[in-house]
Amino acid sequence: MNFCSSARRPWVAFPAACRLFLCRQNYRSFNHASKDRGYNGLRILFCGADKFSIDSLRAVQDLRVSKPDKIASIDVVCRPDKRVGRGLKQIQEVPIKGVARELDLPIHHLDTFTGWKPPSPFDLVIAVSFGLLVPARILNGTTYGGLNVHPSMLPDLRGAAPIQHAILDGRRYTGVTVQTMHPEEFDHGMILDQTPSPGIEIGEECTTEDLATQLGPLGAAMLRETIDQGLFISPEAFTRKSEVESPSLKHAPKITPEDGRIDWDTWPSDRILRAGRALGRLWDTSTVLCCNAAAEECRVTFEGKWKLVDAGKVGDMSSMRPGSPGPIFSQQTRQVEIAFRTIDGRFVSPGSVTVAGHGKGKGVAFLLRLLTYEVSKLP
């Protein structure tokens, strides 16, 4: 739970409009260099990475162009380019770098703030989906500290992957929060603005990309208003943090490869589909595959790793025999189908499968060749 009012009342107890009013009143109580919220052109250090952060960078740049008295300069910090792909032959840059180049903004590549000194003094640090904690040394060297745009209804879903976890949990609503930056912990700053409750509705077929695309402009507009109205506060206040935690609040940690491994014994069909929408791809290894042809069955043991690139949708394969959860192959007359039997007795029909060593997206064709061969041996 977070606190905003000077009376230290629980943040969540107030309607959204009231919370913003109390935050602004609280802002006025701080003694900083800009008592009337007037300030000279800000020198901003913007730390970002993905599309969600790109929306915010463009909003800050638009404010700089339309109101040059508000923002004097913007420098962009992003992670260095990395080699990816087979043989590490491809160079991949974070999405925000191309936009910073397009806007002709100075770019600084950082994988750590250790030993890094800002090239010039800055008034305000802005971090959006950056992934690195901006240390107290950097924040204390600014005029106003830092701001963070977070795609969740803080203090709920603190962490590196709030969008993915909102979908994984099957939540109906989420939102965006603008907060100050705490020098020691992620997502523990003072909330300045937030999406009105209950938040933005998450569609049934919504993917991580869809939700980020929806929330990005909302966070950008919120950030622009925060800067335009001078709601940022002095570095002395950045040690303020949430002092009461509730068991109902969930953490949203960084997604790891293991999060995408299907647990056939516990994951029902809707869990598999949500995971596919949230993570983009699921996987498993060493699986016994079953095929059904002309009311007879054969078994194909496939040893290796495979990825479900598109989890697809729940399919109607009621004619299949009952069996253990896992991948199945069904051939009825001339039609060959691939599906995954789930613990709740349903079948998930995949959109695309990749098998290690057989090319991206070519797993279905490879597995069907196995099926065809085994079916040909049936009497």
CSV table of C-alpha atoms in Angstrom, one decimal:
chain,number,residue,atom,x,y,z
A,1,MET,CA,0.0,0.0,0.0
A,2,ASN,CA,1.2,3.5,-0.8
A,3,PHE,CA,0.7,6.7,1.1
A,4,CYS,CA,0.1,10.1,-0.4
A,5,SER,CA,-1.6,12.6,1.9
A,6,SER,CA,0.2,14.5,4.6
A,7,ALA,CA,-2.0,12.7,7.1
A,8,ARG,CA,-0.5,9.4,5.9
A,9,ARG,CA,-3.8,7.9,4.9
A,10,PRO,CA,-3.8,4.8,2.8
A,11,TRP,CA,-3.4,5.8,-0.9
A,12,VAL,CA,-5.8,3.3,-2.2
A,13,ALA,CA,-8.7,4.6,0.0
A,14,PHE,CA,-9.2,7.7,-2.2
A,15,PRO,CA,-10.8,8.0,-5.6
A,16,ALA,CA,-8.3,8.7,-8.4
A,17,ALA,CA,-9.2,12.4,-8.7
A,18,CYS,CA,-8.8,12.9,-5.0
A,19,ARG,CA,-5.5,11.0,-4.9
A,20,LEU,CA,-4.1,13.3,-7.6
A,21,PHE,CA,-5.3,16.4,-5.7
A,22,LEU,CA,-3.7,15.1,-2.5
A,23,CYS,CA,-0.5,14.4,-4.3
A,24,ARG,CA,-0.4,17.9,-5.7
A,25,GLN,CA,-1.2,19.3,-2.2
A,26,ASN,CA,1.6,17.2,-0.8
A,27,TYR,CA,3.9,18.4,-3.5
A,28,ARG,CA,3.3,22.0,-2.4
A,29,SER,CA,4.4,21.2,1.1
A,30,PHE,CA,7.9,20.3,0.0
A,31,ASN,CA,10.5,22.9,0.1
A,32,HIS,CA,12.3,23.0,-3.2
A,33,ALA,CA,13.6,25.5,-5.6
A,34,SER,CA,10.4,26.0,-7.5
A,35,LYS,CA,7.7,26.9,-5.0
A,36,ASP,CA,5.3,28.2,-7.7
A,37,ARG,CA,6.0,25.3,-10.0
A,38,GLY,CA,7.8,27.6,-12.4
A,39,TYR,CA,11.2,26.4,-13.6
A,40,ASN,CA,13.8,27.1,-16.2
A,41,GLY,CA,14.3,24.8,-19.2
A,42,LEU,CA,14.8,21.3,-17.9
A,43,ARG,CA,17.9,19.3,-18.9
A,44,ILE,CA,16.5,15.8,-19.0
A,45,LEU,CA,18.3,12.4,-18.9
A,46,PHE,CA,15.8,9.9,-20.4
A,47,CYS,CA,16.4,6.2,-19.8
A,48,GLY,CA,14.4,3.8,-21.9
A,49,ALA,CA,14.3,0.6,-24.0
A,50,ASP,CA,11.1,-0.7,-25.6
A,51,LYS,CA,8.0,0.6,-27.4
A,52,PHE,CA,6.3,1.6,-24.1
A,53,SER,CA,9.2,3.9,-23.4
A,54,ILE,CA,9.2,5.2,-26.9
A,55,ASP,CA,5.8,6.7,-26.5
A,56,SER,CA,7.0,8.6,-23.4
A,57,LEU,CA,10.2,9.9,-25.1
A,58,ARG,CA,8.1,11.2,-28.0
A,59,ALA,CA,5.8,13.0,-25.6
A,60,VAL,CA,8.7,14.6,-23.8
A,61,GLN,CA,10.2,15.7,-27.1
A,62,ASP,CA,6.8,17.1,-28.3
A,63,LEU,CA,6.6,19.1,-25.0
A,64,ARG,CA,10.2,20.4,-25.7
A,65,VAL,CA,9.2,21.5,-29.2
A,66,SER,CA,5.9,23.1,-28.2
A,67,LYS,CA,7.2,24.7,-24.9
A,68,PRO,CA,11.0,25.2,-25.2
A,69,ASP,CA,10.9,27.2,-21.9
A,70,LYS,CA,9.9,24.0,-20.1
A,71,ILE,CA,12.5,21.6,-21.6
A,72,ALA,CA,16.0,22.8,-22.8
A,73,SER,CA,17.5,19.4,-23.7
A,74,ILE,CA,17.0,15.7,-23.7
A,75,ASP,CA,19.8,13.1,-23.5
A,76,VAL,CA,18.8,9.4,-24.0
A,77,VAL,CA,20.4,6.5,-22.1
A,78,CYS,CA,19.9,2.9,-23.5
A,79,ARG,CA,21.5,-0.5,-23.3
A,80,PRO,CA,24.3,-1.2,-25.8
A,81,ASP,CA,23.7,-3.2,-29.0
A,82,LYS,CA,23.9,-6.9,-28.7
A,83,ARG,CA,24.8,-9.8,-31.0
A,84,VAL,CA,21.9,-12.3,-31.4
A,85,GLY,CA,20.9,-15.2,-33.6
A,86,ARG,CA,22.7,-18.2,-34.8
A,87,GLY,CA,26.4,-17.6,-34.5
A,88,LEU,CA,25.7,-14.2,-33.0
A,89,LYS,CA,26.1,-12.7,-36.4
A,90,GLN,CA,23.2,-10.2,-36.1
A,91,ILE,CA,23.4,-6.9,-34.3
A,92,GLN,CA,20.3,-6.0,-32.4
A,93,GLU,CA,19.7,-2.5,-30.9
A,94,VAL,CA,17.0,-1.6,-28.4
A,95,PRO,CA,14.0,0.0,-30.1
A,96,ILE,CA,14.3,3.4,-28.4
A,97,LYS,CA,17.8,3.9,-29.9
A,98,GLY,CA,16.4,4.3,-33.5
A,99,VAL,CA,13.8,6.9,-32.3
A,100,ALA,CA,16.5,8.8,-30.4
A,101,ARG,CA,18.5,8.9,-33.6
A,102,GLU,CA,15.5,10.0,-35.5
A,103,LEU,CA,14.9,12.9,-33.1
A,104,ASP,CA,18.6,13.8,-33.2
A,105,LEU,CA,19.0,13.4,-29.5
A,106,PRO,CA,22.4,12.5,-27.8
A,107,ILE,CA,22.6,8.8,-27.0
A,108,HIS,CA,24.6,7.2,-24.1
A,109,HIS,CA,25.0,3.4,-24.0
A,110,LEU,CA,25.1,1.9,-20.5
A,111,ASP,CA,24.9,-1.6,-19.1
A,112,THR,CA,25.7,-0.3,-15.6
A,113,PHE,CA,25.9,3.1,-13.9
A,114,THR,CA,29.0,2.0,-12.0
A,115,GLY,CA,31.8,4.4,-12.9
A,116,TRP,CA,29.6,6.5,-15.2
A,117,LYS,CA,29.5,10.2,-14.9
A,118,PRO,CA,26.9,12.3,-16.6
A,119,PRO,CA,28.5,14.4,-19.4
A,120,SER,CA,26.8,17.5,-18.1
A,121,PRO,CA,24.5,18.5,-15.2
A,122,PHE,CA,20.9,17.3,-15.5
A,123,ASP,CA,17.7,18.6,-13.8
A,124,LEU,CA,15.5,15.5,-14.1
A,125,VAL,CA,16.0,11.8,-14.8
A,126,ILE,CA,13.1,9.9,-16.4
A,127,ALA,CA,13.1,6.1,-16.5
A,128,VAL,CA,10.6,4.1,-18.5
A,129,SER,CA,11.0,0.3,-18.9
A,130,PHE,CA,14.7,0.7,-18.5
A,131,GLY,CA,15.7,-2.3,-16.4
A,132,LEU,CA,18.5,-0.6,-14.4
A,133,LEU,CA,18.2,1.1,-11.1
A,134,VAL,CA,19.3,4.7,-11.3
A,135,PRO,CA,21.5,5.1,-8.3
A,136,ALA,CA,21.3,7.8,-5.6
A,137,ARG,CA,24.6,9.2,-6.9
A,138,ILE,CA,22.9,10.2,-10.2
A,139,LEU,CA,19.5,11.2,-8.7
A,140,ASN,CA,21.2,13.4,-6.0
A,141,GLY,CA,23.2,15.1,-8.7
A,142,THR,CA,20.1,16.5,-10.3
A,143,THR,CA,17.9,19.4,-9.4
A,144,TYR,CA,14.6,17.5,-9.1
A,145,GLY,CA,15.5,13.8,-8.9
A,146,GLY,CA,13.6,11.4,-11.1
A,147,LEU,CA,10.3,10.2,-12.5
A,148,ASN,CA,9.2,6.7,-13.5
A,149,VAL,CA,6.3,5.6,-15.8
A,150,HIS,CA,5.2,2.1,-14.8
A,151,PRO,CA,2.5,0.1,-16.6
A,152,SER,CA,0.5,-1.1,-13.6
A,153,MET,CA,-1.6,0.2,-10.8
A,154,LEU,CA,1.2,0.6,-8.3
A,155,PRO,CA,1.9,-0.6,-5.6
A,156,ASP,CA,0.4,-3.7,-7.2
A,157,LEU,CA,2.5,-5.5,-9.8
A,158,ARG,CA,5.8,-3.9,-8.9
A,159,GLY,CA,8.6,-5.3,-10.9
A,160,ALA,CA,10.1,-5.7,-14.4
A,161,ALA,CA,7.2,-7.4,-16.2
A,162,PRO,CA,3.9,-6.0,-15.0
A,163,ILE,CA,2.2,-6.3,-18.5
A,164,GLN,CA,3.1,-10.0,-18.9
A,165,HIS,CA,2.0,-10.8,-15.3
A,166,ALA,CA,-1.3,-9.0,-15.7
A,167,ILE,CA,-2.1,-11.3,-18.7
A,168,LEU,CA,-0.7,-14.4,-17.0
A,169,ASP,CA,-2.9,-13.8,-14.0
A,170,GLY,CA,-6.0,-13.4,-16.1
A,171,ARG,CA,-6.6,-9.9,-14.7
A,172,ARG,CA,-9.5,-7.9,-16.2
A,173,TYR,CA,-7.9,-4.4,-15.6
A,174,THR,CA,-4.6,-2.7,-15.4
A,175,GLY,CA,-3.3,0.8,-15.7
A,176,VAL,CA,-0.4,3.3,-15.6
A,177,THR,CA,1.3,5.1,-12.8
A,178,VAL,CA,3.7,8.0,-12.7
A,179,GLN,CA,5.9,8.0,-9.6
A,180,THR,CA,9.1,9.6,-8.3
A,181,MET,CA,12.2,7.4,-8.4
A,182,HIS,CA,13.5,5.8,-5.2
A,183,PRO,CA,17.3,5.7,-5.0
A,184,GLU,CA,17.5,2.2,-3.6
A,185,GLU,CA,14.4,0.1,-4.8
A,186,PHE,CA,12.4,-0.2,-8.0
A,187,ASP,CA,8.8,1.1,-8.0
A,188,HIS,CA,8.9,2.4,-4.4
A,189,GLY,CA,8.7,6.1,-5.1
A,190,MET,CA,5.8,8.5,-4.3
A,191,ILE,CA,2.8,8.2,-6.7
A,192,LEU,CA,2.1,11.4,-8.5
A,193,ASP,CA,-0.6,10.3,-10.9
A,194,GLN,CA,-2.4,7.1,-11.8
A,195,THR,CA,-5.1,5.7,-14.1
A,196,PRO,CA,-8.5,6.1,-12.4
A,197,SER,CA,-9.8,2.9,-10.8
A,198,PRO,CA,-10.7,0.2,-11.9
A,199,GLY,CA,-8.2,0.9,-14.8
A,200,ILE,CA,-8.0,-0.1,-18.4
A,201,GLU,CA,-9.8,-3.2,-19.5
A,202,ILE,CA,-7.7,-6.1,-20.7
A,203,GLY,CA,-9.3,-7.8,-23.7
A,204,GLU,CA,-9.8,-11.6,-23.8
A,205,GLU,CA,-7.4,-12.0,-26.7
A,206,CYS,CA,-5.0,-9.3,-25.6
A,207,THR,CA,-1.2,-10.0,-26.0
A,208,THR,CA,1.7,-8.3,-24.3
A,209,GLU,CA,2.3,-6.3,-27.4
A,210,ASP,CA,-1.3,-5.3,-27.7
A,211,LEU,CA,-1.5,-4.1,-24.1
A,212,ALA,CA,1.8,-2.3,-24.3
A,213,THR,CA,0.5,-0.5,-27.4
A,214,GLN,CA,-2.6,0.5,-25.5
A,215,LEU,CA,-0.9,1.6,-22.3
A,216,GLY,CA,2.1,3.4,-23.9
A,217,PRO,CA,0.2,6.6,-25.1
A,218,LEU,CA,-1.7,6.8,-21.8
A,219,GLY,CA,1.6,6.7,-19.8
A,220,ALA,CA,3.1,9.2,-22.2
A,221,ALA,CA,0.2,11.7,-21.8
A,222,MET,CA,0.4,11.3,-18.0
A,223,LEU,CA,4.2,12.0,-18.0
A,224,ARG,CA,3.8,15.0,-20.2
A,225,GLU,CA,1.2,16.5,-17.8
A,226,THR,CA,3.3,15.7,-14.8
A,227,ILE,CA,6.2,17.7,-16.3
A,228,ASP,CA,4.1,20.4,-17.8
A,229,GLN,CA,2.5,21.1,-14.4
A,230,GLY,CA,5.7,20.8,-12.4
A,231,LEU,CA,4.6,17.9,-10.2
A,232,PHE,CA,8.1,16.5,-9.9
A,233,ILE,CA,9.6,17.0,-6.4
A,234,SER,CA,13.0,17.5,-4.9
A,235,PRO,CA,15.6,14.8,-4.3
A,236,GLU,CA,15.2,15.1,-0.5
A,237,ALA,CA,11.7,13.5,-0.8
A,238,PHE,CA,13.0,10.4,-2.8
A,239,THR,CA,13.7,8.4,0.3
A,240,ARG,CA,9.9,8.4,0.9
A,241,LYS,CA,8.5,4.9,0.1
A,242,SER,CA,5.7,2.6,0.9
A,243,GLU,CA,5.9,1.5,4.5
A,244,VAL,CA,3.0,-0.9,4.6
A,245,GLU,CA,2.7,-4.0,2.3
A,246,SER,CA,-0.4,-6.0,1.7
A,247,PRO,CA,-0.6,-9.7,1.0
A,248,SER,CA,-3.0,-8.9,-1.8
A,249,LEU,CA,-0.3,-7.1,-3.7
A,250,LYS,CA,1.6,-9.2,-6.2
A,251,HIS,CA,5.1,-8.8,-7.5
A,252,ALA,CA,5.8,-8.9,-11.2
A,253,PRO,CA,9.4,-10.2,-11.5
A,254,LYS,CA,11.4,-10.5,-14.7
A,255,ILE,CA,10.3,-13.2,-17.1
A,256,THR,CA,12.7,-16.1,-17.4
A,257,PRO,CA,12.7,-19.0,-20.0
A,258,GLU,CA,11.4,-21.4,-17.4
A,259,ASP,CA,8.2,-19.3,-17.1
A,260,GLY,CA,7.3,-20.5,-20.6
A,261,ARG,CA,7.8,-24.2,-20.0
A,262,ILE,CA,4.4,-25.9,-20.1
A,263,ASP,CA,3.4,-27.9,-17.1
A,264,TRP,CA,1.0,-30.5,-18.5
A,265,ASP,CA,0.0,-31.8,-15.1
A,266,THR,CA,-1.3,-28.4,-13.8
A,267,TRP,CA,-1.9,-26.0,-16.7
A,268,PRO,CA,-5.5,-26.0,-17.9
A,269,SER,CA,-6.2,-24.8,-21.5
A,270,ASP,CA,-6.9,-21.2,-20.5
A,271,ARG,CA,-3.6,-21.0,-18.6
A,272,ILE,CA,-1.8,-22.2,-21.7
A,273,LEU,CA,-3.5,-19.7,-24.0
A,274,ARG,CA,-2.8,-16.8,-21.5
A,275,ALA,CA,0.8,-17.8,-21.3
A,276,GLY,CA,1.1,-17.9,-25.0
A,277,ARG,CA,-0.4,-14.4,-25.3
A,278,ALA,CA,1.8,-13.0,-22.5
A,279,LEU,CA,5.1,-14.7,-23.4
A,280,GLY,CA,4.9,-15.2,-27.1
A,281,ARG,CA,6.2,-18.7,-27.1
A,282,LEU,CA,6.0,-21.8,-24.9
A,283,TRP,CA,8.2,-24.9,-24.9
A,284,ASP,CA,8.7,-28.4,-23.6
A,285,THR,CA,11.2,-31.3,-24.2
A,286,SER,CA,11.3,-35.1,-24.7
A,287,THR,CA,7.6,-35.8,-25.3
A,288,VAL,CA,5.7,-38.9,-26.2
A,289,LEU,CA,3.4,-38.0,-29.1
A,290,CYS,CA,0.2,-40.0,-29.8
A,291,CYS,CA,-1.5,-40.3,-33.2
A,292,ASN,CA,-5.0,-41.6,-34.0
A,293,ALA,CA,-5.9,-43.0,-37.4
A,294,ALA,CA,-8.9,-45.0,-38.4
A,295,ALA,CA,-9.8,-45.5,-34.8
A,296,GLU,CA,-6.4,-47.0,-34.1
A,297,GLU,CA,-3.5,-45.5,-32.2
A,298,CYS,CA,0.3,-45.5,-32.5
A,299,ARG,CA,2.9,-43.8,-30.4
A,300,VAL,CA,5.9,-41.7,-31.5
A,301,THR,CA,8.6,-40.9,-29.0
A,302,PHE,CA,10.2,-37.6,-29.9
A,303,GLU,CA,13.4,-36.6,-28.0
A,304,GLY,CA,14.3,-33.0,-28.2
A,305,LYS,CA,13.2,-29.4,-27.5
A,306,TRP,CA,10.2,-27.8,-29.3
A,307,LYS,CA,8.6,-24.4,-29.0
A,308,LEU,CA,5.0,-23.4,-29.4
A,309,VAL,CA,5.5,-20.1,-31.1
A,310,ASP,CA,1.7,-19.4,-31.2
A,311,ALA,CA,-0.4,-21.0,-28.6
A,312,GLY,CA,-3.4,-20.8,-30.9
A,313,LYS,CA,-6.9,-21.5,-29.5
A,314,VAL,CA,-9.0,-24.2,-27.9
A,315,GLY,CA,-10.0,-26.6,-30.7
A,316,ASP,CA,-12.9,-29.1,-31.0
A,317,MET,CA,-11.4,-32.6,-31.1
A,318,SER,CA,-14.0,-34.4,-29.2
A,319,SER,CA,-13.6,-37.5,-31.3
A,320,MET,CA,-10.1,-38.1,-29.8
A,321,ARG,CA,-9.8,-40.8,-27.2
A,322,PRO,CA,-9.3,-39.7,-23.6
A,323,GLY,CA,-5.6,-39.7,-22.4
A,324,SER,CA,-2.9,-38.1,-20.5
A,325,PRO,CA,-2.2,-34.4,-21.0
A,326,GLY,CA,0.3,-33.5,-23.7
A,327,PRO,CA,0.8,-33.2,-27.5
A,328,ILE,CA,-1.4,-35.4,-29.7
A,329,PHE,CA,-1.7,-35.9,-33.4
A,330,SER,CA,-4.9,-36.8,-35.1
A,331,GLN,CA,-5.5,-38.0,-38.6
A,332,GLN,CA,-9.1,-38.5,-39.6
A,333,THR,CA,-9.7,-39.4,-43.3
A,334,ARG,CA,-7.5,-37.0,-45.2
A,335,GLN,CA,-7.2,-34.3,-42.6
A,336,VAL,CA,-4.2,-34.2,-40.3
A,337,GLU,CA,-4.5,-32.1,-37.1
A,338,ILE,CA,-2.1,-31.2,-34.3
A,339,ALA,CA,-3.3,-30.4,-30.8
A,340,PHE,CA,-2.3,-30.5,-27.2
A,341,ARG,CA,-4.5,-32.3,-24.7
A,342,THR,CA,-4.7,-30.4,-21.4
A,343,ILE,CA,-5.4,-31.3,-17.8
A,344,ASP,CA,-9.0,-30.0,-18.0
A,345,GLY,CA,-9.9,-32.4,-20.8
A,346,ARG,CA,-9.7,-29.9,-23.6
A,347,PHE,CA,-7.5,-29.5,-26.6
A,348,VAL,CA,-5.3,-26.5,-27.6
A,349,SER,CA,-4.7,-26.2,-31.3
A,350,PRO,CA,-1.4,-24.4,-32.0
A,351,GLY,CA,-0.7,-21.8,-34.6
A,352,SER,CA,3.0,-22.6,-35.1
A,353,VAL,CA,5.6,-25.1,-33.7
A,354,THR,CA,9.4,-24.9,-34.0
A,355,VAL,CA,11.4,-28.1,-33.4
A,356,ALA,CA,15.1,-27.7,-32.5
A,357,GLY,CA,17.2,-28.4,-35.6
A,358,HIS,CA,14.3,-28.2,-38.1
A,359,GLY,CA,14.0,-24.4,-38.8
A,360,LYS,CA,11.8,-21.7,-37.3
A,361,GLY,CA,8.1,-22.5,-37.7
A,362,LYS,CA,8.8,-25.8,-39.5
A,363,GLY,CA,8.0,-28.0,-36.6
A,364,VAL,CA,4.5,-28.9,-37.7
A,365,ALA,CA,5.7,-30.2,-41.0
A,366,PHE,CA,8.5,-32.3,-39.4
A,367,LEU,CA,6.1,-33.8,-36.8
A,368,LEU,CA,3.5,-34.6,-39.4
A,369,ARG,CA,6.1,-36.5,-41.4
A,370,LEU,CA,6.8,-38.6,-38.3
A,371,LEU,CA,3.0,-39.1,-38.0
A,372,THR,CA,2.6,-40.1,-41.6
A,373,TYR,CA,5.4,-42.6,-41.4
A,374,GLU,CA,3.9,-44.2,-38.2
A,375,VAL,CA,0.4,-44.2,-39.6
A,376,SER,CA,1.6,-46.0,-42.7
A,377,LYS,CA,2.7,-48.9,-40.5
A,378,LEU,CA,-0.8,-49.4,-39.1
A,379,PRO,CA,-2.6,-52.5,-40.3
